[in-house]
mmCIF file of C-alpha atoms in Angstrom:
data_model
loop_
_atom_site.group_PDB
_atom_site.id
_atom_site.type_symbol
_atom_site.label_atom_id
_atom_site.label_comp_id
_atom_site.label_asym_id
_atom_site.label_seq_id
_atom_site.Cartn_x
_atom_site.Cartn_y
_atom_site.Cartn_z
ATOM 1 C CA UNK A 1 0.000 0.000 0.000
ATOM 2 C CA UNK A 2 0.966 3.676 -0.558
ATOM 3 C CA UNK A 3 3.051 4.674 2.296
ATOM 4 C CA UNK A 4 0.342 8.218 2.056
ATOM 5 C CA UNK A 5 -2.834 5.922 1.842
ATOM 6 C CA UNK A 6 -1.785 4.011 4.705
ATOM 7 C CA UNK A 7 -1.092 6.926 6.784
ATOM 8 C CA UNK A 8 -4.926 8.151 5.668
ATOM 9 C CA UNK A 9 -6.172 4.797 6.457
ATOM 10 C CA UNK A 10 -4.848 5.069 9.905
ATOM 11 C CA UNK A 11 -5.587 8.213 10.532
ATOM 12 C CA UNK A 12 -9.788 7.489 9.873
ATOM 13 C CA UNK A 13 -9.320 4.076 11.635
ATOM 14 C CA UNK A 14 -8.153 6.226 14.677
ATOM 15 C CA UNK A 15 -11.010 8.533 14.239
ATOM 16 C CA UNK A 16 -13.107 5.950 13.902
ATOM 17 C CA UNK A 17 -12.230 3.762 16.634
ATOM 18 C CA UNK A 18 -12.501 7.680 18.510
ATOM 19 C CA UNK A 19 -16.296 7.830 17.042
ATOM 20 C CA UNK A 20 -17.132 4.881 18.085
ATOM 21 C CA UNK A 21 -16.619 5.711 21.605
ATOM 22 C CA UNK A 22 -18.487 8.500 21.501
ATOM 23 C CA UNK A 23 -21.531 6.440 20.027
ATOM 24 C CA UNK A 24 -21.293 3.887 22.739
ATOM 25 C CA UNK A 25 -21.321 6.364 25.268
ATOM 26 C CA UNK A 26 -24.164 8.549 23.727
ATOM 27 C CA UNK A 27 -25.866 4.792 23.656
ATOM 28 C CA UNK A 28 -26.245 4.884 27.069
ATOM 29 C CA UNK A 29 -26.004 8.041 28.994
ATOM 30 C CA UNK A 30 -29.342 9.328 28.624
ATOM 31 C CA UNK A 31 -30.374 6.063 30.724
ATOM 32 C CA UNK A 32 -27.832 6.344 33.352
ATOM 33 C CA UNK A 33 -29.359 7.477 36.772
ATOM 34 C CA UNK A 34 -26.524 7.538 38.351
ATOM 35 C CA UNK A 35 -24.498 11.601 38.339
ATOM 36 C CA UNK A 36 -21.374 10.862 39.723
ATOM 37 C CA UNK A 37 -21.131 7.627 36.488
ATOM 38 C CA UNK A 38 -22.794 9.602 34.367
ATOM 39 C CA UNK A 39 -19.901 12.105 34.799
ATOM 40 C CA UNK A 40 -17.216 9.922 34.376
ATOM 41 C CA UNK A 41 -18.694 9.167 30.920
ATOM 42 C CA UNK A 42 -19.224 13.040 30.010
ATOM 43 C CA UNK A 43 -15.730 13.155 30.628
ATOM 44 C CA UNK A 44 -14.866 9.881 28.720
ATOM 45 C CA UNK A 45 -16.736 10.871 25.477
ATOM 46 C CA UNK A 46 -14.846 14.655 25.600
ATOM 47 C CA UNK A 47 -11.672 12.631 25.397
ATOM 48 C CA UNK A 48 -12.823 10.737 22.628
ATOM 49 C CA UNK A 49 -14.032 13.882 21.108
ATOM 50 C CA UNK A 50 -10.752 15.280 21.211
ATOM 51 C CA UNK A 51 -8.869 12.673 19.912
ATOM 52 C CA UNK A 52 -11.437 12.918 16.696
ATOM 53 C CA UNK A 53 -10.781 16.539 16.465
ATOM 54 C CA UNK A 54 -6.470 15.911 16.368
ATOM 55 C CA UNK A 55 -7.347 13.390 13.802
ATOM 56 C CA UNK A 56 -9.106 15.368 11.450
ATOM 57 C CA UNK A 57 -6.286 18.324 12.224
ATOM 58 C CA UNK A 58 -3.667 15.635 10.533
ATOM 59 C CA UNK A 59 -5.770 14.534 8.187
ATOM 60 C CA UNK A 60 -6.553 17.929 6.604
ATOM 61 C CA UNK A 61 -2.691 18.052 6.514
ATOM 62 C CA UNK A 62 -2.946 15.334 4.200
ATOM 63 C CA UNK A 63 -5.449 17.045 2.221
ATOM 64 C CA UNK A 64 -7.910 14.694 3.566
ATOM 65 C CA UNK A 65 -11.532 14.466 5.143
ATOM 66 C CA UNK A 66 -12.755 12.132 7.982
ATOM 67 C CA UNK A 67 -14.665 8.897 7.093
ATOM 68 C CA UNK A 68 -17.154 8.384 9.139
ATOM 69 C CA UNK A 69 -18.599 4.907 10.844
ATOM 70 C CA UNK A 70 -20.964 3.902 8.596
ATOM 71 C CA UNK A 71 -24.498 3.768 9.579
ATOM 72 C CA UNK A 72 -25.151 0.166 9.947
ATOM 73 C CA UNK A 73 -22.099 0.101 12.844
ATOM 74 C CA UNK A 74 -24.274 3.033 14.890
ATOM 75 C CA UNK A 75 -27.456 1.338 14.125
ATOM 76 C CA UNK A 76 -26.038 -2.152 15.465
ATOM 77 C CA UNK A 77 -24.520 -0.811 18.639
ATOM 78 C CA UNK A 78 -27.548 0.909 19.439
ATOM 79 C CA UNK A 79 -29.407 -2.505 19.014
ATOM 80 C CA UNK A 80 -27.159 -4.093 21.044
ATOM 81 C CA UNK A 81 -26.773 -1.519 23.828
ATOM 82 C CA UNK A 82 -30.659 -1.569 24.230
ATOM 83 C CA UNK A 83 -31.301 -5.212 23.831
ATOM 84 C CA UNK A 84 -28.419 -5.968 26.713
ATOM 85 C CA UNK A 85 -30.161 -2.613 28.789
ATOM 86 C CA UNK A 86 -33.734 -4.477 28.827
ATOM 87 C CA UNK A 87 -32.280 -7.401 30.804
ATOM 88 C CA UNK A 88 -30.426 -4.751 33.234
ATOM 89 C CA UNK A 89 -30.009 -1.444 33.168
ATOM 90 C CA UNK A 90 -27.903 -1.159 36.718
ATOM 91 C CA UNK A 91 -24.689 0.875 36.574
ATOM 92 C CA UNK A 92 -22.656 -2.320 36.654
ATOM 93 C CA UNK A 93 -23.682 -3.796 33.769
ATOM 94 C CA UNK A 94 -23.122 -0.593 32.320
ATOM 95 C CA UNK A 95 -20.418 -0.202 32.960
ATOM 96 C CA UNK A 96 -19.140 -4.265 32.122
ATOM 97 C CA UNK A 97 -20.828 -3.161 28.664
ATOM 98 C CA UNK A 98 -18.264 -0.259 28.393
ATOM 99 C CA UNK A 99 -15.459 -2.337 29.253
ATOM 100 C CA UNK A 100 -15.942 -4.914 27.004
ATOM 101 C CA UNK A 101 -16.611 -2.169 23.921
ATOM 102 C CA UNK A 102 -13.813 -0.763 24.892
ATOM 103 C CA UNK A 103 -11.136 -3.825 25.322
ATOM 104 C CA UNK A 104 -12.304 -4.354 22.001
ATOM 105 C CA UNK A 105 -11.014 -0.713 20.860
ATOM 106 C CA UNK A 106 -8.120 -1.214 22.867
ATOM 107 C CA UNK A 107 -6.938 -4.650 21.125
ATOM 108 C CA UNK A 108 -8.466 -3.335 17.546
ATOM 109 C CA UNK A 109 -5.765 0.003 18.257
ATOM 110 C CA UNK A 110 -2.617 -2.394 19.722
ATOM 111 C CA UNK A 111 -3.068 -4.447 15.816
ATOM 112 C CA UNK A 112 -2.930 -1.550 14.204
ATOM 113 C CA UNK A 113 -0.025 0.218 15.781
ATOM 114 C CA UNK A 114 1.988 -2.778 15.464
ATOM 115 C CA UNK A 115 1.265 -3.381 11.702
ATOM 116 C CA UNK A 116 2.364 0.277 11.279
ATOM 117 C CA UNK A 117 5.641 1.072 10.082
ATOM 118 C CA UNK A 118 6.259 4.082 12.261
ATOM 119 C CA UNK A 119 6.746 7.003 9.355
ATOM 120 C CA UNK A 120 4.552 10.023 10.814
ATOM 121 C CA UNK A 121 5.416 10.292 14.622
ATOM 122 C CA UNK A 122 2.195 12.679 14.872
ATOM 123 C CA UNK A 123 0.421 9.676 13.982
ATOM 124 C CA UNK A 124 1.810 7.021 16.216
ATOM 125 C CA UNK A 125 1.546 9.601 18.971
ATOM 126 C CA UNK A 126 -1.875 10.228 18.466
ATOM 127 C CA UNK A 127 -2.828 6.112 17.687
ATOM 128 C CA UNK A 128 -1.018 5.259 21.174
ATOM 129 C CA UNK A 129 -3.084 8.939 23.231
ATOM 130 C CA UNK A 130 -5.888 6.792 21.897
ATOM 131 C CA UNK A 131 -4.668 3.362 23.362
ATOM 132 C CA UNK A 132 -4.136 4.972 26.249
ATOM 133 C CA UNK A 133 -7.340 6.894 27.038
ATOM 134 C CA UNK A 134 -9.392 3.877 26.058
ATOM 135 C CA UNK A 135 -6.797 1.766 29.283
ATOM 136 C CA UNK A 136 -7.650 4.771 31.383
ATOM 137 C CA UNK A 137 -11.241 4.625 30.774
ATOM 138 C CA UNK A 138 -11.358 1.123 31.788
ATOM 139 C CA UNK A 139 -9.174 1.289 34.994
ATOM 140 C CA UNK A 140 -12.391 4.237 35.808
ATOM 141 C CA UNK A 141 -15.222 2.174 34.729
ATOM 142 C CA UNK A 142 -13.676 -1.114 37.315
ATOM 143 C CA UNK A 143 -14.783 1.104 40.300
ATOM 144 C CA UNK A 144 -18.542 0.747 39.570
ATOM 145 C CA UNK A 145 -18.473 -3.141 38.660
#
């Protein structure tokens, strides 16, 4: 691959790993009753927003635009979120819902860094500030298992 496409591919894979975030949390917070958890994912989904915003700032560097995640991916996570949310809407399984999202993220992000040969620090730095954030965000969601 094109040593400039693969750069662009990371860079919307990061964004869109960022997005996704953001959609799981936005899933869910309008049925959390809980202010001090509810918060913590306030907090959670700026973090994600920023990341999305330093993503697009490289990516315009590049001449590029954001993709997006498509649809279907929103449409499914909402599905899921609610379906799981019927059984038990409770903080903790909130929470363990999070987590597991965002282990996913987490692994997902560790593949991709490692296939990538390293050539644009800004975007290593701002693939691993992703990593990162998403570990953080699961060491503050343990508390209310």
């Amino acid at each position: 691959m094109d040593k400039r496409l693969e750069e662009v591919d990371f860079l919307n894979y990061i964004y869109k790993n960022a997005e996704m975030g953001i959609v799981g949390i936005n899933n869910i917070i309008t049925k959390v009753k809980d202010e001090e958890f509810e918060e913590l994912l306030n907090n959670q989904k700026n973090e994600y927003k920023n990341i999305c915003r330093e993503a697009e700032n490289i990516l315009k560097k590049y001449g590029k635009q954001n993709e997006e995640i498509g649809a279907m991916a929103k449409v499914s996570s909402m599905v899921m979120t609610e379906m799981s949310m019927l059984k038990d809407d409770s903080v903790n399984n909130i929470a363990k819902m999070m987590i597991e999202g965002t282990n996913k993220g987490i692994i997902e992000i560790t593949e991709k860094i490692n296939a990538y040969d390293n050539t644009d620090a800004e975007i290593v730095v701002l693939a691993n500030k992703l990593k990162n954030t998403e570990e953080k965000n699961i060491e503050e969601l343990k508390k209310y298992l």
